[in-house]
Coordinates of C-alpha atoms in Angstrom, one line a residue:
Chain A
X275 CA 16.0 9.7 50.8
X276 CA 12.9 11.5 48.7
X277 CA 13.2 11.4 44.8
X278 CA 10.8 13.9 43.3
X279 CA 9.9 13.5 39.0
X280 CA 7.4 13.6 36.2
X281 CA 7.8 11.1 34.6
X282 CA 12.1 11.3 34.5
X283 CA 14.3 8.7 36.0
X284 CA 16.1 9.8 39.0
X285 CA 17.4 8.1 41.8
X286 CA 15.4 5.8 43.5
X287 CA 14.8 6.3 47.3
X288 CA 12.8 4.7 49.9
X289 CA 10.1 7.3 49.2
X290 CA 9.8 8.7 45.6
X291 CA 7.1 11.2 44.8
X292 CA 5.7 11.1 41.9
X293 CA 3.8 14.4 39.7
X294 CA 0.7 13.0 38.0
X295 CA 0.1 16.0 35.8
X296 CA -2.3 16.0 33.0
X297 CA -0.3 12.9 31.3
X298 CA -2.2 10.9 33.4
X299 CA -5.4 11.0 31.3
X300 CA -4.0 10.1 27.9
X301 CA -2.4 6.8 26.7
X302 CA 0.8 8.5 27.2
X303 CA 0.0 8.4 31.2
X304 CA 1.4 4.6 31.4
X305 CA 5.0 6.4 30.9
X306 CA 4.2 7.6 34.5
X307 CA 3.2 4.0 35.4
X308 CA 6.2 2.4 33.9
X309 CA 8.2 5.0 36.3
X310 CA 6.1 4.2 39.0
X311 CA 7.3 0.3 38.1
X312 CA 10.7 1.0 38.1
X313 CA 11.2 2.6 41.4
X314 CA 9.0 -0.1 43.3
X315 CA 10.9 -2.7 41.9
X316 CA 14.1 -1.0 43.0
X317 CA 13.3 -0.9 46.3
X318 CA 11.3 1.9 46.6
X319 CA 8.5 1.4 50.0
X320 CA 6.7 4.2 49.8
X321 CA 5.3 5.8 46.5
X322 CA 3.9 9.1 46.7
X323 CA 1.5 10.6 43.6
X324 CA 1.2 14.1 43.9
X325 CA -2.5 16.0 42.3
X326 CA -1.1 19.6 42.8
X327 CA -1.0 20.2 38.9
X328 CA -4.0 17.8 38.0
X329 CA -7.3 19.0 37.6
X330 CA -9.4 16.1 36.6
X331 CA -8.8 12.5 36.5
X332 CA -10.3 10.9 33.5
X333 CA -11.0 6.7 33.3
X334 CA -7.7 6.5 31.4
X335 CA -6.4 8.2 34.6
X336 CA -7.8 5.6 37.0
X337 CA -7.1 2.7 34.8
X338 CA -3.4 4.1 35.2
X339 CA -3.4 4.5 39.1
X340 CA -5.0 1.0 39.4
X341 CA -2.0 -0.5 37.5
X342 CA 0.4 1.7 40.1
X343 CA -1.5 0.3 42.7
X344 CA -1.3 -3.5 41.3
X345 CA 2.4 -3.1 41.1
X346 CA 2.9 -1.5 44.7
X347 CA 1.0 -4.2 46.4
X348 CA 2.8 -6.7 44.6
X349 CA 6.1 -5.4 45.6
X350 CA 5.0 -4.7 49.3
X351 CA 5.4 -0.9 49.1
X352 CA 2.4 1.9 50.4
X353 CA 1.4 4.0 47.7
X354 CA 0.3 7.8 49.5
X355 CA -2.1 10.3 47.3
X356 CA -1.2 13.7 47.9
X357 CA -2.6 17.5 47.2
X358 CA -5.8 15.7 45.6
X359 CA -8.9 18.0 45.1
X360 CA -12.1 17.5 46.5
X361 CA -14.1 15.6 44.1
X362 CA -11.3 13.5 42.6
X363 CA -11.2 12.0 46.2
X364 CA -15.0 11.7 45.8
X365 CA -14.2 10.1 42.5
X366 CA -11.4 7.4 44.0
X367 CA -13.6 6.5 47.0
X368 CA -16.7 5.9 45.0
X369 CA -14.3 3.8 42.6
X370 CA -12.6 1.8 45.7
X371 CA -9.1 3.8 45.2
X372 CA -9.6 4.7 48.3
X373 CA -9.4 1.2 50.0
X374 CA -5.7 0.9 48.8
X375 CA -4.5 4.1 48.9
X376 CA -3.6 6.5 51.7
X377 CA -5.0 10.1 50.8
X378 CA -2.4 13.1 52.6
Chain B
X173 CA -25.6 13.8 44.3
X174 CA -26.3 10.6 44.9
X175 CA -23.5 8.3 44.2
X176 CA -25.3 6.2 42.0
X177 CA -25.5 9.5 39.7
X178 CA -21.9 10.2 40.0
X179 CA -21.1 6.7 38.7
X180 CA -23.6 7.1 35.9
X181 CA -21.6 10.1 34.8
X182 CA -17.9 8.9 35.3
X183 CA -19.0 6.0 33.0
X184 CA -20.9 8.3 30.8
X185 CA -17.5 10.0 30.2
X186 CA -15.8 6.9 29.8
X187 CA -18.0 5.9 27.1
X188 CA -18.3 9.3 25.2
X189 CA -14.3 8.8 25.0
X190 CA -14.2 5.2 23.9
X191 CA -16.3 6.1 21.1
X192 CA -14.7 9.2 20.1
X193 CA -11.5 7.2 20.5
X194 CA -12.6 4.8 18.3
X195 CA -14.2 6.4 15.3
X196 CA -10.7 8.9 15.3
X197 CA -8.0 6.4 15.8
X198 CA -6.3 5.6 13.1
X199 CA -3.7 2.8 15.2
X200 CA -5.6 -0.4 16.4
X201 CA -3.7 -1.2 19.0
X202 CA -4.0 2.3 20.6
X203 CA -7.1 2.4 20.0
X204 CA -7.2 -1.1 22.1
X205 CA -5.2 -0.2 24.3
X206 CA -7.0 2.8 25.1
X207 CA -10.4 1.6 25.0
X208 CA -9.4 -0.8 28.1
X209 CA -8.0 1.8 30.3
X210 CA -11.5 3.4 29.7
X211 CA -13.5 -0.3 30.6
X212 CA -11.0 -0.8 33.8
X213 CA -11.4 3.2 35.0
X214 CA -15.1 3.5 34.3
X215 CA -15.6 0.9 37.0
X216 CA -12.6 0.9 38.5
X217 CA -11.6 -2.6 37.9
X218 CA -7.7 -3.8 39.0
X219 CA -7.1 -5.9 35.7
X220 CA -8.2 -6.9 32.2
X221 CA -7.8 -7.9 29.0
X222 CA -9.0 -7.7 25.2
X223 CA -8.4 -10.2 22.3
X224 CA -9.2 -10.7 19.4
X225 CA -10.6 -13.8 17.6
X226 CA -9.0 -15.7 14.4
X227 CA -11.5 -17.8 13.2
X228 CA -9.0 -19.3 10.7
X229 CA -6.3 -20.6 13.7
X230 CA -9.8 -20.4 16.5
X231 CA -7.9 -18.7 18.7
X232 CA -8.4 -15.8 21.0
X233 CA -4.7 -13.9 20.9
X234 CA -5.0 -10.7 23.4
X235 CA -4.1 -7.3 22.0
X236 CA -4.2 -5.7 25.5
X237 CA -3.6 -7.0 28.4
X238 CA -3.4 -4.9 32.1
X239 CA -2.5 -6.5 35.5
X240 CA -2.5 -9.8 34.0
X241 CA 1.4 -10.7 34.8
X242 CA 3.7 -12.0 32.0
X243 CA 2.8 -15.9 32.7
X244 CA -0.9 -15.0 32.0
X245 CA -1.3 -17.1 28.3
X246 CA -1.6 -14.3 25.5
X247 CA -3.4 -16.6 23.1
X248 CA -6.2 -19.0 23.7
X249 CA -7.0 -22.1 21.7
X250 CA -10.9 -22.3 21.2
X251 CA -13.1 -25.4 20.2
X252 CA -16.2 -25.3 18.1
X253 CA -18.2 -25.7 21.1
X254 CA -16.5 -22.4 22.8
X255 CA -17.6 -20.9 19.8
X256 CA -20.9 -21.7 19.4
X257 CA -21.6 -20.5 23.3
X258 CA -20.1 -17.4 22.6
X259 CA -22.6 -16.5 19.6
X260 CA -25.3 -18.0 21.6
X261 CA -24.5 -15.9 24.9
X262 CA -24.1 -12.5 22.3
X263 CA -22.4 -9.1 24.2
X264 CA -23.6 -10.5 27.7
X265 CA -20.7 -11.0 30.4
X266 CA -20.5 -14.3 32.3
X267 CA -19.0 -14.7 35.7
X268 CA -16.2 -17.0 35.8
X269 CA -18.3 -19.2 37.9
X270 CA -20.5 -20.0 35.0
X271 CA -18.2 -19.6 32.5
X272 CA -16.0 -22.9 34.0
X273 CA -18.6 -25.0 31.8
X274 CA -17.0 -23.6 28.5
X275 CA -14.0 -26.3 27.5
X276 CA -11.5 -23.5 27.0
X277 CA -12.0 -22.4 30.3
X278 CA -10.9 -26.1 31.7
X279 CA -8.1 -25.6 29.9
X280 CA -7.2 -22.3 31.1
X281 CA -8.6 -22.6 34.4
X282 CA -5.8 -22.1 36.5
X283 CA -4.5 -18.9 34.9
X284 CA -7.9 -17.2 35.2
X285 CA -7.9 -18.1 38.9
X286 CA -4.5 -17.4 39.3
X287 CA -5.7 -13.7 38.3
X288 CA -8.9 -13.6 40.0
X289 CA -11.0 -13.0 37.1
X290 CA -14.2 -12.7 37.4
X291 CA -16.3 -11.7 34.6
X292 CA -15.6 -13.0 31.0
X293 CA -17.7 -10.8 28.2
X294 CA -17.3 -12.9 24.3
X295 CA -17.6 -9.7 21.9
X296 CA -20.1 -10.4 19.0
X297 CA -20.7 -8.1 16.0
X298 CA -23.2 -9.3 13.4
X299 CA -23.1 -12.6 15.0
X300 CA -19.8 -13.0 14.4
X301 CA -17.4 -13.5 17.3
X302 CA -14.5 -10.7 16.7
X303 CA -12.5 -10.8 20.8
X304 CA -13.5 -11.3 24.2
X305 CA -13.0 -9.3 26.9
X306 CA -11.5 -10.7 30.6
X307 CA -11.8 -8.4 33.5
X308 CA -10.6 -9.3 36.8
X309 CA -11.9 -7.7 40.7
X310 CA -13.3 -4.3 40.9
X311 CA -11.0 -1.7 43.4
X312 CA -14.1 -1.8 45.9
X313 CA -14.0 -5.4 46.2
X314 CA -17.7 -4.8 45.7
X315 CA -19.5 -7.6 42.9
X316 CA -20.0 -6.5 39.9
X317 CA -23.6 -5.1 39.3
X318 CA -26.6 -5.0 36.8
X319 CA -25.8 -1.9 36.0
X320 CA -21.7 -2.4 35.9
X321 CA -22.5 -5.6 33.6
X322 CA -24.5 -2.7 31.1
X323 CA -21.9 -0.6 30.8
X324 CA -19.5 -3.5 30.3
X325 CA -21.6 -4.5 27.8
X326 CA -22.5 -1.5 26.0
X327 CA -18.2 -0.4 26.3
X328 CA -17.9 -3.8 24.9
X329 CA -19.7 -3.4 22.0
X330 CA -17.8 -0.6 21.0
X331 CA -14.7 -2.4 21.1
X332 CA -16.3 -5.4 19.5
X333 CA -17.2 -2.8 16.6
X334 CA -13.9 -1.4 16.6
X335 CA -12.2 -5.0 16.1
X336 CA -14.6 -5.4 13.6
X337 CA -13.5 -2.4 11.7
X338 CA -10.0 -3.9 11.6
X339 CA -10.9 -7.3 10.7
X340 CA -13.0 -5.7 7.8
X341 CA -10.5 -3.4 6.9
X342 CA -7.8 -6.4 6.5
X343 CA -10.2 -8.5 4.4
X344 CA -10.6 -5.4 2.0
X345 CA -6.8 -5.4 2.3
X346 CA -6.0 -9.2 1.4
X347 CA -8.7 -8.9 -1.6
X348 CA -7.0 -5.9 -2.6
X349 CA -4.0 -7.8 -2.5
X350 CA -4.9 -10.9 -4.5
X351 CA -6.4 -8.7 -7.2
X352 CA -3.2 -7.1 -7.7
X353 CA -1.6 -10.0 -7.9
X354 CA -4.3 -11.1 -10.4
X355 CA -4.0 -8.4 -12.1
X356 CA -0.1 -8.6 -12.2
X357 CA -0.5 -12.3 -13.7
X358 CA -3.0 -11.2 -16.3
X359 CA -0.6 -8.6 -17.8
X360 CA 1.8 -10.8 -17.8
X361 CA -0.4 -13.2 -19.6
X362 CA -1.6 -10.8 -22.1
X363 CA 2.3 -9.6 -22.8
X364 CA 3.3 -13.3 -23.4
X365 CA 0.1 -13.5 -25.6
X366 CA 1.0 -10.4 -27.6
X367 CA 4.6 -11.1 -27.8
X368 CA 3.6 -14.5 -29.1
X369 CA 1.4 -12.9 -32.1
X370 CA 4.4 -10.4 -32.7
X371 CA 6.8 -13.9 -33.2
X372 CA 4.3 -15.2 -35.2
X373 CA 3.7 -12.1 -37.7
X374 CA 7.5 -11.8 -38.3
X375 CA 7.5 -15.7 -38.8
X376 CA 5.7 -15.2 -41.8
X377 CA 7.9 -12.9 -43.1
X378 CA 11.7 -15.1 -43.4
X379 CA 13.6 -11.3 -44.0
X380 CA 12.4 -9.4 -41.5
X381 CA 12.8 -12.0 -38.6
X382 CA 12.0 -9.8 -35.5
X383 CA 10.5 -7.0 -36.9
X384 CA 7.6 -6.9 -34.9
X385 CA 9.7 -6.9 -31.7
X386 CA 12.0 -4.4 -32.8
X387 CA 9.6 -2.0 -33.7
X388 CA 7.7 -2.6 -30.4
X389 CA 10.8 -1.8 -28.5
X390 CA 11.7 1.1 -30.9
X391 CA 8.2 2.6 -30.1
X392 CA 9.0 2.2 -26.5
X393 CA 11.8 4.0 -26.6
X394 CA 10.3 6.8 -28.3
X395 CA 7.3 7.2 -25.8
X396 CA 9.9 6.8 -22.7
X397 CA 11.3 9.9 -24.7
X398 CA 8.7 11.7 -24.6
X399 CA 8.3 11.3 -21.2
X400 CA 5.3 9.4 -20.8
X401 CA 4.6 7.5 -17.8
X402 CA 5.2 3.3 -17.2
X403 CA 1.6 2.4 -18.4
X404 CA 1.3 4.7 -21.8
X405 CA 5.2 3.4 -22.8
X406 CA 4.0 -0.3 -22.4
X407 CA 1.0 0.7 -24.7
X408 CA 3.2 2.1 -27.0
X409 CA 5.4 -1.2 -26.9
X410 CA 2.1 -3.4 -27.1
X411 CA 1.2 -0.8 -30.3
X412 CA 4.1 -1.7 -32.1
X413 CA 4.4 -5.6 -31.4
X414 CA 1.1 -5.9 -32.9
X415 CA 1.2 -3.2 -36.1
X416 CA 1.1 -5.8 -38.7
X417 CA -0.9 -8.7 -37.2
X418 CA -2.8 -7.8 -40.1
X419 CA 0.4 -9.1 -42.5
X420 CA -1.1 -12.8 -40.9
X421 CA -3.8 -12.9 -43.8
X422 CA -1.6 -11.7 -46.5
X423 CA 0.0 -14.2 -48.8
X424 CA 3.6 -15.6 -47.5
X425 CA 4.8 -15.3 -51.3
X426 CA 3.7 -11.3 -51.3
X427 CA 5.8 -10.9 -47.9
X428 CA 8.6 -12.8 -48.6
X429 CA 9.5 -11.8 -52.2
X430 CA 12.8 -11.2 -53.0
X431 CA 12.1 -8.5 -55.6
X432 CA 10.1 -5.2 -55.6
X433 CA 6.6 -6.2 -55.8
X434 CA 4.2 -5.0 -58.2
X435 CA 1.1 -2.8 -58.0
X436 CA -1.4 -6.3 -57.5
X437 CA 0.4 -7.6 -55.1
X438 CA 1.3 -4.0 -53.3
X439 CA -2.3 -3.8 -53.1
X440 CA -2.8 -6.6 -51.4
X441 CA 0.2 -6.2 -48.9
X442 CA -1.3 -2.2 -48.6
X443 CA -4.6 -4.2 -46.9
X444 CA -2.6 -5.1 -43.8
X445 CA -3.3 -2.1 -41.5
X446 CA -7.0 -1.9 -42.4
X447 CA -6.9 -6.0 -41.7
X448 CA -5.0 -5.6 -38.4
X449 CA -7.3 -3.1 -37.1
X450 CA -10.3 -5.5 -37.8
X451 CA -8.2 -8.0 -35.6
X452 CA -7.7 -6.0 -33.1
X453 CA -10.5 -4.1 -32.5
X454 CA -13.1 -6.1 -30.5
X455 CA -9.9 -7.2 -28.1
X456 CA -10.1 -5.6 -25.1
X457 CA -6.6 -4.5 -24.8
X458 CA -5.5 -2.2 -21.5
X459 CA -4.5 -0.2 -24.1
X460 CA -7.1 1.2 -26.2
X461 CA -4.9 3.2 -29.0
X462 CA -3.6 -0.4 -30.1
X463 CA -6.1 -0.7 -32.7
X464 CA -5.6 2.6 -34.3
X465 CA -1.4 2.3 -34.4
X466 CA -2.6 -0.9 -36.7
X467 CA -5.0 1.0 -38.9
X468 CA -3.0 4.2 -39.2
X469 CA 0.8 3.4 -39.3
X470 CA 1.4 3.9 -43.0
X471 CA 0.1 7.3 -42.9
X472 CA 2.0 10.3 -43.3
X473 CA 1.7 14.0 -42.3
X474 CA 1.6 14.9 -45.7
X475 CA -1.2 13.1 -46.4
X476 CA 0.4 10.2 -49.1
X477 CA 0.2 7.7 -46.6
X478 CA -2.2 4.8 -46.8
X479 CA -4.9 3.8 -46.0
X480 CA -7.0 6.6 -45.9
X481 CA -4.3 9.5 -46.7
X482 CA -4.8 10.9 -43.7
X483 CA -3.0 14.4 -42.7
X484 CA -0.9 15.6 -39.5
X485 CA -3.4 15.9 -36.9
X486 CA -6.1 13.4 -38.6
X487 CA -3.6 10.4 -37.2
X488 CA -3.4 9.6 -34.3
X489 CA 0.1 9.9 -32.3
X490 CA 0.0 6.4 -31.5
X491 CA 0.2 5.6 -35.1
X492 CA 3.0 8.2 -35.7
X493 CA 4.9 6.5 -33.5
X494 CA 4.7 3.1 -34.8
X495 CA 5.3 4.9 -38.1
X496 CA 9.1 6.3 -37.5
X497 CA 9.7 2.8 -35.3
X498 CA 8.4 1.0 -38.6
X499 CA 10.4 2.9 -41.1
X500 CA 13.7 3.1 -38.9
X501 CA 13.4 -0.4 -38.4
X502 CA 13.2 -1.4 -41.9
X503 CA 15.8 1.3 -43.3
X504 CA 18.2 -0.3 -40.4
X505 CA 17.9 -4.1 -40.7
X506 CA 18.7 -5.9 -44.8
X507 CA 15.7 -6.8 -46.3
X508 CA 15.7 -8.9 -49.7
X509 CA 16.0 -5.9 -52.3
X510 CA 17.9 -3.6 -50.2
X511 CA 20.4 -3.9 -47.7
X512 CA 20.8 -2.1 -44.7
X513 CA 21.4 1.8 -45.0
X514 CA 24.4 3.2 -42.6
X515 CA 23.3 4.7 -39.7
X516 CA 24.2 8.6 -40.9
X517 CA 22.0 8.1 -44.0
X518 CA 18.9 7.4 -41.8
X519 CA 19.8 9.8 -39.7
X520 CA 19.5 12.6 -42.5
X521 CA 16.7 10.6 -44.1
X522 CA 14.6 11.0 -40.5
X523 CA 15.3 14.6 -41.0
X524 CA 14.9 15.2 -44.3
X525 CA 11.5 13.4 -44.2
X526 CA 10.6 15.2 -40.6
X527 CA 7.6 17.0 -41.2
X528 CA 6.5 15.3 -44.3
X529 CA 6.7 11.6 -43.6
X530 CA 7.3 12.2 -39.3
X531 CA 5.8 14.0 -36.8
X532 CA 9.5 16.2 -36.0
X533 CA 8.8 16.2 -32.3
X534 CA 9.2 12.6 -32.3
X535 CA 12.3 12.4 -34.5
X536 CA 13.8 15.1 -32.2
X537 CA 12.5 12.7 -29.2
X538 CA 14.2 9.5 -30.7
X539 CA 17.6 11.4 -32.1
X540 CA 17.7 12.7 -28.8
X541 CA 17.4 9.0 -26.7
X542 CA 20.6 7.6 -29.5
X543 CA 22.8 10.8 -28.5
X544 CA 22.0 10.6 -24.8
X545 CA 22.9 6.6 -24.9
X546 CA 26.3 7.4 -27.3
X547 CA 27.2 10.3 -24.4
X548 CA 26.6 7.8 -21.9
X549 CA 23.9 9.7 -20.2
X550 CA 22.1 6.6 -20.1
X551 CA 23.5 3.2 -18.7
X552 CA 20.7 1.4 -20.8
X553 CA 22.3 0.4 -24.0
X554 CA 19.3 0.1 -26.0
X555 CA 20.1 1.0 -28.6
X556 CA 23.4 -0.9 -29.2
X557 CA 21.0 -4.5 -28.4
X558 CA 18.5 -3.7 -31.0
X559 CA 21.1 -2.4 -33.6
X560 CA 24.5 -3.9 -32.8
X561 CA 27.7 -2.1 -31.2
X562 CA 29.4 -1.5 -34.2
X563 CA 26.4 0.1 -35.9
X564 CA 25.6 2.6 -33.6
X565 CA 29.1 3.3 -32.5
X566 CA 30.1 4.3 -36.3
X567 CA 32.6 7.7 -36.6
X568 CA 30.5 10.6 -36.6
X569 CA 27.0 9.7 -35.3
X570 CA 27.2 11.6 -32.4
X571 CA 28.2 14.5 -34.2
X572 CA 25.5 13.7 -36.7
X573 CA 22.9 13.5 -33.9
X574 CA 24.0 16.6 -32.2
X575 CA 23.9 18.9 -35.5
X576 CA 20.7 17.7 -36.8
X577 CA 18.8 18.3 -33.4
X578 CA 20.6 21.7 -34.1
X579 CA 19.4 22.5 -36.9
X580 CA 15.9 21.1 -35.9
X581 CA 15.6 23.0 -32.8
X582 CA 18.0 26.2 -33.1
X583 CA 16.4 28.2 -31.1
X584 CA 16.7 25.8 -28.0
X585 CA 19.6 26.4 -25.1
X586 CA 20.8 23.2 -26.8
X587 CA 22.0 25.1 -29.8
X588 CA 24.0 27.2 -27.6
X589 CA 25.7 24.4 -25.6
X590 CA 26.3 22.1 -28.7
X591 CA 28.1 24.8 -30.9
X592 CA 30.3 25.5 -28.6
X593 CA 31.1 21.7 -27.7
X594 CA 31.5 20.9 -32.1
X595 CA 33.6 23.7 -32.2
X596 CA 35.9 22.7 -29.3
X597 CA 36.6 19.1 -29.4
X598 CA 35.2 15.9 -31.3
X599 CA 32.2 14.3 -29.6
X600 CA 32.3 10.6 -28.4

């Protein structure tokens, strides 16, 4: 079962996907965190953050997706980046994203 | 581009933002908050935390705190010792390894480890010690570099700066505080002081116990009237507590004679105002029209008022009010050669005399407060305390009220509305 969301509480699958956005660069960003939270402590196993609407990833950004990542290893679940651009990737590898993340 | 270079500018962005964040922030702990999402993402570290230091309780309390887990302790009890390292090590971060020496760390030990922190930065600002900063592993499991340790550093010292903004901001705050508070206990002081002269001054004067008072609150009631604001009424009360402290230097047997006096003596008792001002002038009231309500308030617009004769506009207004709270008060309390006149005769004598003796806007002002507290427009009976129940509920006042401020203002809507009400049905 695949739950898709920005940010909105839906039912939680195994897999939930997960629309960064542009709220990922702001303070307000850790509402997409606290989603993230939710659904991995409900069971979810496999957490998939999609780029497709994101342009840049800012430091707030990566602060935010190092606290998703904290959480999923904590509650044993595989956290999947999807539709990233080019240089972002660039950006998470050269910041060691990369070593916890799987990048589809 | 080398990925040395790329760092440099991720963390180059980071710090543009932290500073931008933190000189247009006005909530602190956003601002906090914030500023260690930027730390953790410049260098992509997994966990962190800020706090801030009380030097009062020496404490470091955290004000943001990522990855950390709820059982990590969110304040930190420091010794002088801690404290003294901290100013000696300045902005520069310490791995854990070397920071185990500090005795706060011993306490903590287990915690840190717990979290696998690694690097611990204390946050000085003028060498004073405002937070600390706890970061844990980096994403790259990599160790953290020269050149991550200067970033840290110089991200921390924005943050430091920021915390010392706040701590600042609250000291200006607590001052401000305590010299309201000061402020609040010397006007209290100088009311007790001022109310204690006015108690004195009617002392001396056995027949017209409570004048002073009376005329103070009389004088307040006209400058509430005239819709002046908390301050300038309280001046205005202060003015007419204090018009005759001059009346302290005059002889007791003058004041308190039970017949009219005669021209010697008058001219004595006339020296009051003139001596009251002298009393009050080099007192450095809040109020500075306090004086001038002594000198002036036996003066009369016609200019056969005393001391100097003075005409309308010559007095000042201060002094016209203390002037028709004076002269109400003595037509409306017994004094030892007259008795107290009923309150429809000083109604007409008010308006007989408004213009000549009274500024009118100010009889209008006061006739206007005693009608709106007889309609019960007001739920302030002030002046049934001053004058008594019966007094100002005698037949007719109302009425008498209303038609005067007719015939003072006719051309006001009031004219209109009145008429038609005294034509209608008796007013209560």
């Amino acid at each position: 079962m695949i739950s898709q969301t920005v940010g909105s509480v839906e039912p939680v699958g195994e897999r939930s996907v997960v629309f960064a956005g542009d709220y990922l660069n702001k303070l307000s960003g850790e509402q997409i965190e606290y989603e993230c939270k939710r659904r991995l402590e409900a069971g979810c196993k496999e957490l998939v953050v999609n780029f497709s609407k994101t342009e840049i990833v800012n430091s707030i950004g990566i602060s935010i997706l190092l606290g998703v990542i904290d959480t999923a290893s904590n509650n044993g679940a595989k956290v999947v980046f999807c539709d990233v651009k080019e240089e972002t990737v660039e950006l998470f590898d050269m910041l060691g994203l990369t070593k916890h993340v799987t990048i589809a | 581009m080398a990925e040395h270079d790329h760092k440099l500018i991720h963390a180059f962005g980071a710090l543009a933002e932290l500073g931008h964040e933190i000189t247009n922030k006005n909530n602190f702990q956003e601002t906090i908050r914030t500023s260690l999402h930027l730390l953790l993402g410049a260098l992509g570290i997994m966990r962190g935390a800020v706090a801030r230091h009380s030097r009062f309780a020496h404490e470091l309390n955290m004000i943001a705190v990522r990855g950390l887990g709820d059982d990590f302790p969110l304040s930190l009890s420091l010794t002088a010792e801690d404290e003294r390292q901290f100013l000696t090590n300045d902005l520069n971060p310490i791995e854990i390894a070397h920071a185990k020496v500090l005795p706060f760390f011993q306490v903590y030990d287990s915690s840190f480890e717990r979290r696998q922190l690694e690097l611990f930065v204390p946050l000085v600002i003028r060498e004073e010690v405002v937070g600390a900063i706890f970061l844990g592993e980096k994403a790259s499991g990599e160790v953290y570099t020269t050149y991550d340790k200067e970033i840290i550093c110089a991200m921390g010292r924005h943050i430091g700066v920021a915390i010392a903004q706040r701590n600042l901001m609250a000291e200006i705050e607590r001052h401000a505080e305590e010299n309201r508070k000061l402020f609040d206990e010397m006007r209290s002081t100088y009311h007790d002081t001022v109310k204690a002269f006015a108690a004195a001054i009617d002392c001396k004067d056995k027949y017209t116990e409570g004048h002073s008072v009376r005329v103070g609150k009389f004088s307040e009631i006209i400058a509430a009237e005239l819709g002046w604001d908390n301050d300038e009424t309280e001046g205005a009360a202060v003015s007419g507590y204090l018009h005759d402290v001059g009346k302290l230097t005059v002889e007791r047997k003058i004041i308190n004679a039970p017949y009219r006096i005669n021209a010697k003596e008058s001219a004595e008792l006339n020296k009051h105002p003139g001596i009251g001002y002298e009393i009050l002038l080099p007192i450095h009231h809040p109020f500075t029209d306090v004086p001038l309500a002594a000198k002036y308030h036996h003066e009369r617009l016609d200019g056969r008022g005393y001391p100097d004769g003075l005409y309308d506009r010559e007095i000042p207004y201060i002094a016209k009010i203390v002037n028709l709270a004076d002269s109400f008060d003595a037509m409306t309390t017994d004094r030892p050669y007259k008795a107290r006149r009923p309150a429809k005769d000083v109604v007409e004598d008010l308006h007989r005399n408004a213009g000549k003796q009274f500024a009118p806007e100010l009889v209008m002002s006061f006739f206007g407060g005693m009608l709106k507290e007889l309609k019960g427009e007001t739920t302030d009976k002030r002046f049934r305390r001053l004058l008594g129940r019966d007094y100002m509920e005698a037949e007719g006042i109302a009425e008498k009220l209303r038609s005067t401020l007719n015939e003072m203002a006719p051309t006001t809507p009031m004219t209109y509305v009145a008429a038609a009400s005294i034509g209608d049905k008796p007013i209560h």
